[in-house]
Amino acid sequence: MDGVPRVPEQRSAEESAALRFGVLGPVRAWRGREPIATGSPQQRALLAALLLREGRTATASELIDALWGDEPPPRALAAVRTYASRLRKVLSPGVLVSESGGYALRLPDARSLDLAAAQELAAEAEKAKNSGDLCHARHVLNEALALWDGEPLANIPGPYAETQRTRLEEWRLQLLEWRLDMDLEQGCHAEVISELTALTAAHPLRERLRELLMLALYRSGRQAEALAVYADTRRLLADELGVDPRAGLKDLQQRILQADPGLAEPSAPAPERSAVPVRPAQLPATVPDFTGRAAFVTELSEVLASAEGRVMAVSAVAGIGGVGKTTLAVHVAHQARGAFPDGQLYVDLQGAGPRAAEPETVLGSFLRALGTADSAIPDTLEERAALYRSVLDGRRVLVLLDNAKDAAQVRPLLPGTEGCAALITSRVRMVDLPGAHPVDLDVMSPDEALSLFTKIVGEERVASEREAALDVVAACGFLPLAIRIAASRLAARRTWTVSVLAAKLADERRRLDELQAGDLAVKATFELGYGQLEPSQARAFRLLGLADGPDISLAAAAAVLDLPVEETEDLLESLVDTSLLESAAPGRYRYHDLVRLYARACAERDEHPPSERDAAMSRLLDFYLATAAGVYAIERPGDRLVEHLQPTGSPGLTFATRQAAWDWLYSEAVPLLACVRQSAEQSTLLRAIDLLWAAVDLAESGANSKEYEAAATALRDAAHAAGDVRAEGRASVVLSNARLFSGVFDRARREAREAFRLAEAADDPLPSCWAANILGSIAFYQKRYGDAEEYFRQAIDKFRGCGDVAGSASPLCNLSRLHLETGRADSAVVLAGQGTDIYQTLGHTLRGANGRYALGMALGKTGRHADATAQLEEALRVFRDSRQRLWEGMTLCRLAEVDLDARLPARAAGNAEMALTVLRGIGGEWRRGHVLTVLGKALHGIGHSGRSQVCWREALEIYEKLDSPEAAEVRRLLTPIAAA
C-alpha cells in the first residue's frame, strides 16, 4: 500500500483531509495523508475492536473481553478508559463517543475504513459477475484484494483480534479463489499457473486452490502435471489429516483422465461489458445487379438450409480469380440469413497472396466479433479454435470464408456445431476437406455475361450496339470481375459508346495476353483503371508493387519513389481513390494480391529504363538499412557495428526516443525481412546482410526469429553461390547468431566456425569478433568449458583490437557465466561487473540489462541473494519494456534459480512458471528443458513431487532428443524417485 487505504472513488481536497483507518494490515489511522499515532498495542487493539464494530456500540465488558479474554488485569476497566481518552485526543472531535456504558466510532464515511471499501468492491464484483461482465468483476475484485497490506490486524494482541485475523485472512483467500476462477472462465489459464503454484505452496491443504491449479494446467496442455497435482494432494491429505480429497477434486481428476471436452475451454466466455450475446452481421453488401448463376444459387441455398437445426454444412466454391466466387457466395449468404438468426461472420483469407491470413489471427477477430473480451482470447491456434467452437455451441451462425488458400487454413475456422454452416471460396478445389460440398464455378455463359454488362451500362446504350457489347464481354473472357470493371468504366463515361470500349479492348497493347485464360484474365480488367492514371500515379503504382511484404509504410514508399513524404502521400491517396491501392491503416498501404501481380507486370512492361526497377528496390533497402542502423545506434551508443555497415544513399528515419525507435523496428519487421529476402542479388547482397545484422534484435527477441533465420539462410546461400567471401562471412555470423538464440547449437556451431574462417580470410574484423563470441557461447552451452574460455578471451581481445569497447562487454559477461559454472564465483562477479560497467558508462539500456543478467547470476552463487534479485529484477524490467521475450523468460528462470539457492521454493516455482509461459514458442527446446528442470526443483521443494517428476521427465526427453549433456543431471534428479 502507499500508506493510505485506497477507496474505489476519487475524492475532493476536503475529503482527502478526512480520517481514514486501516485494519487489513497493521492497525493504522491517517488524517489526509499524514499518519496518526495510535499508541501502544493494547490501545490499537481497542481501536481495532471499535472499527470492526462498524459504528455499533461496544460495552466496556465486551472491550475487556476483546483485549484480554478470560484473564483481564485488575485495572482493566481503567485501562480501557485511558485508551479511549487517548484515542479521543488524537482523532477528530465527535469520532469516538461514549454511550450506554461503552464506546463507539462515528465515522462520517464508512468507506474511510479499508475493510468497508473492500466489502463494497466485493459486492460490486458480485453484481458485475451476475450480470455477465466478468472483465469488470475481475477489475474491482483486484482492487479489493489490493487493499490488504500484509497480515490483517498485524501485531494486535487479544483473543478478539486473533479471531478477526483468521476471519479476514479466510475472506481474502475466498476472494482470491473467486478471482482466479473468473480468470479461468476468461481463458487466462496459462497466466494463473504461476500464482496458483505459489498459493498451493503457501496453503497446501486448501483443496479449491489445488482444483483450480489442475484445471489451469490441463487447459494449458499439461495434462500429466494436472494429474500429478491430484496425486500430490491425495498423498498430502492422507499424511496430514488421514482423509481423501473431496468429491470435486476426485471428479476433476476423472474428467481429466477421460479428456472430457467440457474441460477444454470455459463454457461461456463473457463479453467485456455486456451480458447480451453479440450478434455479428459482417457480410459485405450484395451487388444489386447480381446476374445469372441460378443453378449455383439453388444448389448452395439448399445445402445451407440443411444446416438449420440439424447438421453443420460446408460448401466450398472454387474457381479462377475474378470468376465471381465472392459475389456468388455473398449473394447466397444474404439469401440464407434467415436460417442463421445468431449472425454471420466474414473474412477475406487472402489465400491468393504471398502471405495468407493466419488462422489464429482470424479466430481472434471472430471471437471478438462474437463478444469475447480481448483478455479472454488465448494465444495458440488450438486454444483459439477450441474456444471459437465453444462460443458457437448452441448458436446458428453462418461463416463466410472468402479467398481461402487451402484446406489447412480453413479447418480451424469451421464451426463444427449443429445449426452452423460455413461457406468457403477459393481458387483451389478442396478435395481434402471432409464433409464439404464442392462447387466448381466457371466463367459466365455469353448470355449471362451480356446480361450483367447490360444491367450496369443500361439497356438503351447496349441495345443499339449489341455486337459491340458481345465483343466487350468476349474480350473480358466472360469473367464477371473483368466485365463489371469494364462496364462500370463505360457507365461512368457518358461520352463513350460501347464501340469505343470494344475498340480499346481489342487493342492488344491495351490488355495483357493473359486475358484469354486463368487468373491473368483479371489483370486485363485492371488495364482499364491503369490506363486512366496520370504518369506520376502510374509510376508509383508500378514501383510500389515491386516490394514484397503485406503492406508498406508511407516513409518506405517515399524511399521507393524517391519523393518527399507529402508528395508520396498525395499520390498514394489518389491511387486509393481509384481502388488500385488500399489504405491498410493511417500511414500504411497495401495491394490486393491480384493487383500487386498486375502492378509488377506493368513494371516489367512499362518501366523505362528497366534499371529503375532495381534502383527503386535498392532505395528501399537503403532506407531500411539506414533506419535500422539508427535504431541499433540509439540502443547501443558507442558500438562500432554501425561503422562497419555498408554505406547508404538514404539518411533513414530519426527518432526522438528509444521507445519510438523500438516501435518502428517491430512494426516494420515483416516488410523489412521481406525486403531482405528480395535483395539477394550481387549488387545489393552485402547491404541486405548488413540490414539483418543491424536488425539483430528481431532474432534475439524471439518475436520474428523464424522469419529472420530463413532470410539469413537465403542470403548465406546467395553469397556462397556468388563466391563473395566477405558477404558469406557476414551472413554466416548473422545466421549462427540467430540459431544460437533458437537453441539449435550444433548447426549454430558449424555456421559460426565457417563465419570465423571466412571473416579471417576476408580480413573483415568485426564479424570475426562476433563469431568468436558466438563460438564461445555455443561451447559453453555444450559444456566444452575449455574451448569456451579460449573463444571468449579471443573475442575480448579482438573487440578491443578493433577499438570496440562496447563489443567487449558481451564476451566479458559470457566469460563471467563460464567462471560461475566452473566454480569461480568471485571472479565471475568481477567479470560481470566489468561488462556491466562498460554498458552503463556508454548508456546501453538493453545491453546493460544483459550485463545485469550475468551479474545477478554471479551474485546469486556467492550467496548475495538480495543483490542478485535486485539486479535480475531491473534487467527483467528493461527486457519487458524492450519487448525482448526471450531474455524476459530467461531472466525469470534465473530469478527462480536465485530463489532456490535462497531456499524460497514457492517463489521459485512462481518465477519458473512465468518463464515457461513467456518462452512459449521461442528460444528452442533446450531452453525449455532448462526451465522445466528448474521448475521441477522448485515444485519438489514445496512438496509437489508428482508435478516435479513430470517436469523432469519432459526435460529429460528434450535433452535426450538433443543429445545434450544436461540429460545426466536430470537423470540424477529422477534416480532417487525411481529408487523409492
Short mmCIF file of N, CA, C and O in Angstrom, two decimals, residues 445-522:
data_model
loop_
_atom_site.label_atom_id
_atom_site.label_comp_id
_atom_site.label_asym_id
_atom_site.label_seq_id
_atom_site.Cartn_x
_atom_site.Cartn_y
_atom_site.Cartn_z
N SER A 445 -21.79 -17.76 -69.01
CA SER A 445 -22.18 -18.02 -70.40
C SER A 445 -22.26 -16.69 -71.12
O SER A 445 -22.38 -15.63 -70.49
N PRO A 446 -22.19 -16.69 -72.46
CA PRO A 446 -22.30 -15.41 -73.20
C PRO A 446 -23.57 -14.65 -72.86
O PRO A 446 -23.53 -13.42 -72.72
N ASP A 447 -24.66 -15.34 -72.67
CA ASP A 447 -25.91 -14.65 -72.35
C ASP A 447 -25.84 -14.01 -70.97
O ASP A 447 -26.29 -12.87 -70.76
N GLU A 448 -25.31 -14.75 -69.98
CA GLU A 448 -25.19 -14.18 -68.63
C GLU A 448 -24.23 -12.99 -68.62
O GLU A 448 -24.49 -11.98 -67.96
N ALA A 449 -23.14 -13.13 -69.35
CA ALA A 449 -22.16 -12.03 -69.40
C ALA A 449 -22.77 -10.78 -70.01
O ALA A 449 -22.59 -9.66 -69.49
N LEU A 450 -23.51 -10.93 -71.08
CA LEU A 450 -24.14 -9.78 -71.71
C LEU A 450 -25.20 -9.17 -70.80
O LEU A 450 -25.35 -7.95 -70.72
N SER A 451 -25.94 -10.03 -70.09
CA SER A 451 -26.96 -9.53 -69.17
C SER A 451 -26.33 -8.68 -68.06
O SER A 451 -26.84 -7.61 -67.73
N LEU A 452 -25.22 -9.14 -67.49
CA LEU A 452 -24.54 -8.37 -66.45
C LEU A 452 -24.05 -7.04 -67.01
O LEU A 452 -24.21 -5.99 -66.39
N PHE A 453 -23.44 -7.08 -68.18
CA PHE A 453 -22.93 -5.87 -68.81
C PHE A 453 -24.07 -4.86 -69.03
O PHE A 453 -23.93 -3.66 -68.77
N THR A 454 -25.22 -5.36 -69.47
CA THR A 454 -26.36 -4.51 -69.77
C THR A 454 -26.92 -3.87 -68.51
O THR A 454 -27.28 -2.68 -68.49
N LYS A 455 -27.00 -4.63 -67.40
CA LYS A 455 -27.53 -4.08 -66.15
C LYS A 455 -26.69 -2.90 -65.65
O LYS A 455 -27.21 -1.96 -65.08
N ILE A 456 -25.38 -2.98 -65.87
CA ILE A 456 -24.50 -1.93 -65.36
C ILE A 456 -24.50 -0.71 -66.30
O ILE A 456 -24.57 0.43 -65.85
N VAL A 457 -24.42 -0.97 -67.60
CA VAL A 457 -24.29 0.12 -68.57
C VAL A 457 -25.64 0.77 -68.89
O VAL A 457 -25.72 1.98 -69.09
N GLY A 458 -26.69 -0.06 -68.94
CA GLY A 458 -28.01 0.47 -69.30
C GLY A 458 -28.53 -0.17 -70.57
O GLY A 458 -27.78 -0.34 -71.54
N GLU A 459 -29.82 -0.51 -70.57
CA GLU A 459 -30.43 -1.21 -71.69
C GLU A 459 -30.33 -0.41 -72.98
O GLU A 459 -30.04 -0.95 -74.06
N GLU A 460 -30.56 0.90 -72.90
CA GLU A 460 -30.62 1.72 -74.11
C GLU A 460 -29.28 1.76 -74.83
O GLU A 460 -29.21 1.62 -76.06
N ARG A 461 -28.20 1.91 -74.09
CA ARG A 461 -26.88 2.02 -74.71
C ARG A 461 -26.46 0.70 -75.33
O ARG A 461 -25.81 0.68 -76.40
N VAL A 462 -26.80 -0.43 -74.68
CA VAL A 462 -26.37 -1.73 -75.18
C VAL A 462 -27.22 -2.18 -76.36
O VAL A 462 -26.70 -2.78 -77.33
N ALA A 463 -28.51 -1.89 -76.32
CA ALA A 463 -29.41 -2.39 -77.38
C ALA A 463 -29.00 -1.89 -78.75
O ALA A 463 -29.11 -2.61 -79.76
N SER A 464 -28.52 -0.67 -78.80
CA SER A 464 -28.14 -0.10 -80.10
C SER A 464 -26.79 -0.59 -80.59
O SER A 464 -26.44 -0.38 -81.75
N GLU A 465 -26.02 -1.24 -79.70
CA GLU A 465 -24.68 -1.72 -80.08
C GLU A 465 -24.46 -3.13 -79.53
O GLU A 465 -23.47 -3.42 -78.89
N ARG A 466 -25.39 -4.02 -79.84
CA ARG A 466 -25.34 -5.37 -79.27
C ARG A 466 -24.07 -6.11 -79.66
O ARG A 466 -23.45 -6.76 -78.82
N GLU A 467 -23.69 -6.04 -80.92
CA GLU A 467 -22.49 -6.75 -81.37
C GLU A 467 -21.24 -6.23 -80.66
O GLU A 467 -20.36 -7.00 -80.27
N ALA A 468 -21.18 -4.91 -80.51
CA ALA A 468 -20.03 -4.34 -79.80
C ALA A 468 -20.02 -4.80 -78.35
O ALA A 468 -18.95 -5.06 -77.77
N ALA A 469 -21.19 -4.91 -77.73
CA ALA A 469 -21.27 -5.37 -76.34
C ALA A 469 -20.79 -6.82 -76.23
O ALA A 469 -20.08 -7.18 -75.28
N LEU A 470 -21.16 -7.66 -77.23
CA LEU A 470 -20.68 -9.04 -77.20
C LEU A 470 -19.17 -9.09 -77.36
O LEU A 470 -18.49 -9.94 -76.76
N ASP A 471 -18.61 -8.17 -78.16
CA ASP A 471 -17.16 -8.11 -78.31
C ASP A 471 -16.49 -7.74 -76.99
O ASP A 471 -15.42 -8.26 -76.65
N VAL A 472 -17.11 -6.84 -76.24
CA VAL A 472 -16.54 -6.42 -74.96
C VAL A 472 -16.49 -7.59 -73.99
O VAL A 472 -15.45 -7.87 -73.38
N VAL A 473 -17.62 -8.29 -73.82
CA VAL A 473 -17.64 -9.37 -72.83
C VAL A 473 -16.75 -10.52 -73.28
O VAL A 473 -16.16 -11.23 -72.45
N ALA A 474 -16.61 -10.71 -74.61
CA ALA A 474 -15.70 -11.75 -75.10
C ALA A 474 -14.26 -11.37 -74.79
O ALA A 474 -13.44 -12.21 -74.40
N ALA A 475 -13.91 -10.10 -74.97
CA ALA A 475 -12.55 -9.64 -74.66
C ALA A 475 -12.26 -9.77 -73.17
O ALA A 475 -11.10 -9.94 -72.77
N CYS A 476 -13.29 -9.70 -72.36
CA CYS A 476 -13.13 -9.89 -70.91
C CYS A 476 -13.08 -11.36 -70.53
O CYS A 476 -12.99 -11.68 -69.34
N GLY A 477 -13.14 -12.25 -71.52
CA GLY A 477 -13.07 -13.68 -71.23
C GLY A 477 -14.28 -14.18 -70.47
O GLY A 477 -14.22 -15.23 -69.82
N PHE A 478 -15.41 -13.42 -70.56
CA PHE A 478 -16.64 -13.77 -69.84
C PHE A 478 -16.41 -13.90 -68.33
O PHE A 478 -17.14 -14.58 -67.63
N LEU A 479 -15.38 -13.23 -67.90
CA LEU A 479 -15.04 -13.24 -66.47
C LEU A 479 -15.83 -12.13 -65.77
O LEU A 479 -15.71 -10.96 -66.14
N PRO A 480 -16.62 -12.45 -64.75
CA PRO A 480 -17.50 -11.44 -64.15
C PRO A 480 -16.78 -10.19 -63.66
O PRO A 480 -17.25 -9.08 -63.88
N LEU A 481 -15.62 -10.35 -62.96
CA LEU A 481 -14.93 -9.18 -62.44
C LEU A 481 -14.47 -8.27 -63.58
O LEU A 481 -14.61 -7.05 -63.51
N ALA A 482 -13.94 -8.86 -64.65
CA ALA A 482 -13.49 -8.07 -65.79
C ALA A 482 -14.67 -7.35 -66.44
O ALA A 482 -14.58 -6.18 -66.81
N ILE A 483 -15.77 -8.06 -66.58
CA ILE A 483 -16.97 -7.46 -67.18
C ILE A 483 -17.47 -6.30 -66.33
O ILE A 483 -17.81 -5.23 -66.84
N ARG A 484 -17.51 -6.52 -65.00
CA ARG A 484 -18.01 -5.48 -64.10
C ARG A 484 -17.13 -4.23 -64.16
O ARG A 484 -17.62 -3.10 -64.18
N ILE A 485 -15.80 -4.42 -64.17
CA ILE A 485 -14.90 -3.27 -64.22
C ILE A 485 -15.08 -2.52 -65.55
O ILE A 485 -15.22 -1.29 -65.58
N ALA A 486 -15.11 -3.28 -66.66
CA ALA A 486 -15.25 -2.63 -67.97
C ALA A 486 -16.58 -1.89 -68.07
O ALA A 486 -16.62 -0.73 -68.52
N ALA A 487 -17.64 -2.53 -67.64
CA ALA A 487 -18.96 -1.91 -67.74
C ALA A 487 -19.07 -0.69 -66.83
O ALA A 487 -19.68 0.33 -67.21
N SER A 488 -18.49 -0.75 -65.64
CA SER A 488 -18.55 0.39 -64.72
C SER A 488 -17.82 1.59 -65.29
O SER A 488 -18.26 2.74 -65.14
N ARG A 489 -16.68 1.37 -65.92
CA ARG A 489 -15.94 2.47 -66.55
C ARG A 489 -16.78 3.12 -67.64
O ARG A 489 -16.84 4.35 -67.75
N LEU A 490 -17.41 2.28 -68.43
CA LEU A 490 -18.24 2.80 -69.52
C LEU A 490 -19.43 3.58 -68.97
O LEU A 490 -19.77 4.66 -69.48
N ALA A 491 -20.05 3.05 -67.92
CA ALA A 491 -21.20 3.73 -67.34
C ALA A 491 -20.82 5.09 -66.77
O ALA A 491 -21.63 6.02 -66.74
N ALA A 492 -19.58 5.23 -66.30
CA ALA A 492 -19.14 6.49 -65.72
C ALA A 492 -18.72 7.51 -66.77
O ALA A 492 -18.46 8.67 -66.45
N ARG A 493 -18.62 7.07 -68.04
CA ARG A 493 -18.19 7.97 -69.12
C ARG A 493 -19.32 8.06 -70.16
O ARG A 493 -19.36 7.28 -71.10
N ARG A 494 -20.18 9.03 -69.96
CA ARG A 494 -21.36 9.14 -70.81
C ARG A 494 -21.02 9.50 -72.26
O ARG A 494 -21.83 9.30 -73.16
N THR A 495 -19.83 10.04 -72.49
CA THR A 495 -19.46 10.41 -73.87
C THR A 495 -18.92 9.22 -74.66
O THR A 495 -18.79 9.30 -75.89
N TRP A 496 -18.60 8.13 -73.95
CA TRP A 496 -18.12 6.94 -74.64
C TRP A 496 -19.31 6.15 -75.19
O TRP A 496 -20.39 6.14 -74.61
N THR A 497 -19.06 5.44 -76.31
CA THR A 497 -20.03 4.46 -76.80
C THR A 497 -19.49 3.08 -76.46
O THR A 497 -18.31 2.90 -76.12
N VAL A 498 -20.36 2.08 -76.62
CA VAL A 498 -19.92 0.71 -76.38
C VAL A 498 -18.84 0.34 -77.38
O VAL A 498 -17.88 -0.39 -77.07
N SER A 499 -18.95 0.85 -78.60
CA SER A 499 -17.96 0.55 -79.63
C SER A 499 -16.58 1.08 -79.26
O SER A 499 -15.56 0.46 -79.57
N VAL A 500 -16.55 2.25 -78.62
CA VAL A 500 -15.26 2.80 -78.19
C VAL A 500 -14.60 1.85 -77.20
O VAL A 500 -13.39 1.57 -77.29
N LEU A 501 -15.36 1.35 -76.24
CA LEU A 501 -14.80 0.42 -75.26
C LEU A 501 -14.36 -0.87 -75.93
O LEU A 501 -13.28 -1.40 -75.62
N ALA A 502 -15.17 -1.37 -76.86
CA ALA A 502 -14.81 -2.62 -77.56
C ALA A 502 -13.51 -2.42 -78.32
O ALA A 502 -12.65 -3.33 -78.37
N ALA A 503 -13.33 -1.27 -78.92
CA ALA A 503 -12.11 -1.00 -79.68
C ALA A 503 -10.90 -0.96 -78.76
O ALA A 503 -9.82 -1.45 -79.09
N LYS A 504 -11.07 -0.37 -77.60
CA LYS A 504 -9.96 -0.32 -76.63
C LYS A 504 -9.57 -1.73 -76.20
O LYS A 504 -8.38 -2.03 -76.07
N LEU A 505 -10.54 -2.56 -75.95
CA LEU A 505 -10.24 -3.92 -75.51
C LEU A 505 -9.66 -4.76 -76.64
O LEU A 505 -8.92 -5.72 -76.40
N ALA A 506 -10.00 -4.42 -77.86
CA ALA A 506 -9.47 -5.18 -78.99
C ALA A 506 -8.00 -4.89 -79.23
O ALA A 506 -7.28 -5.71 -79.81
N ASP A 507 -7.53 -3.73 -78.77
CA ASP A 507 -6.13 -3.35 -78.94
C ASP A 507 -5.27 -4.13 -77.95
O ASP A 507 -5.37 -3.93 -76.74
N GLU A 508 -4.43 -5.01 -78.46
CA GLU A 508 -3.65 -5.86 -77.57
C GLU A 508 -2.68 -5.07 -76.71
O GLU A 508 -2.23 -5.54 -75.68
N ARG A 509 -2.34 -3.85 -77.17
CA ARG A 509 -1.46 -3.03 -76.36
C ARG A 509 -2.18 -2.52 -75.11
O ARG A 509 -1.54 -2.06 -74.18
N ARG A 510 -3.51 -2.63 -75.12
CA ARG A 510 -4.31 -2.15 -74.01
C ARG A 510 -4.70 -3.27 -73.04
O ARG A 510 -5.40 -3.04 -72.09
N ARG A 511 -4.33 -4.43 -73.34
CA ARG A 511 -4.63 -5.51 -72.40
C ARG A 511 -3.54 -6.56 -72.45
O ARG A 511 -2.84 -6.70 -73.44
N LEU A 512 -3.42 -7.32 -71.42
CA LEU A 512 -2.37 -8.33 -71.32
C LEU A 512 -2.77 -9.58 -72.11
O LEU A 512 -3.94 -9.91 -72.24
N ASP A 513 -1.76 -10.28 -72.64
CA ASP A 513 -2.02 -11.52 -73.36
C ASP A 513 -2.75 -12.53 -72.48
O ASP A 513 -3.52 -13.36 -72.98
N GLU A 514 -2.50 -12.45 -71.18
CA GLU A 514 -3.09 -13.41 -70.26
C GLU A 514 -4.60 -13.27 -70.12
O GLU A 514 -5.23 -14.04 -69.38
N LEU A 515 -5.18 -12.29 -70.80
CA LEU A 515 -6.62 -12.08 -70.74
C LEU A 515 -7.40 -13.33 -71.14
O LEU A 515 -8.52 -13.52 -70.69
N GLN A 516 -6.82 -14.19 -71.93
CA GLN A 516 -7.55 -15.32 -72.50
C GLN A 516 -7.69 -16.52 -71.58
O GLN A 516 -8.44 -17.43 -71.90
N ALA A 517 -6.95 -16.56 -70.43
CA ALA A 517 -7.03 -17.76 -69.61
C ALA A 517 -6.66 -17.47 -68.18
O ALA A 517 -5.84 -16.61 -67.87
N GLY A 518 -7.27 -18.19 -67.30
CA GLY A 518 -6.88 -18.24 -65.89
C GLY A 518 -6.90 -16.90 -65.19
O GLY A 518 -7.63 -15.98 -65.53
N ASP A 519 -6.06 -16.82 -64.15
CA ASP A 519 -6.01 -15.62 -63.32
C ASP A 519 -5.61 -14.39 -64.11
O ASP A 519 -5.93 -13.26 -63.72
N LEU A 520 -4.92 -14.59 -65.22
CA LEU A 520 -4.44 -13.45 -66.00
C LEU A 520 -5.59 -12.65 -66.57
O LEU A 520 -5.43 -11.52 -66.97
N ALA A 521 -6.76 -13.25 -66.64
CA ALA A 521 -7.93 -12.51 -67.12
C ALA A 521 -8.23 -11.34 -66.20
O ALA A 521 -8.68 -10.28 -66.65
N VAL A 522 -8.00 -11.49 -64.95
CA VAL A 522 -8.24 -10.40 -64.01
C VAL A 522 -7.29 -9.25 -64.30
O VAL A 522 -7.68 -8.08 -64.23
#
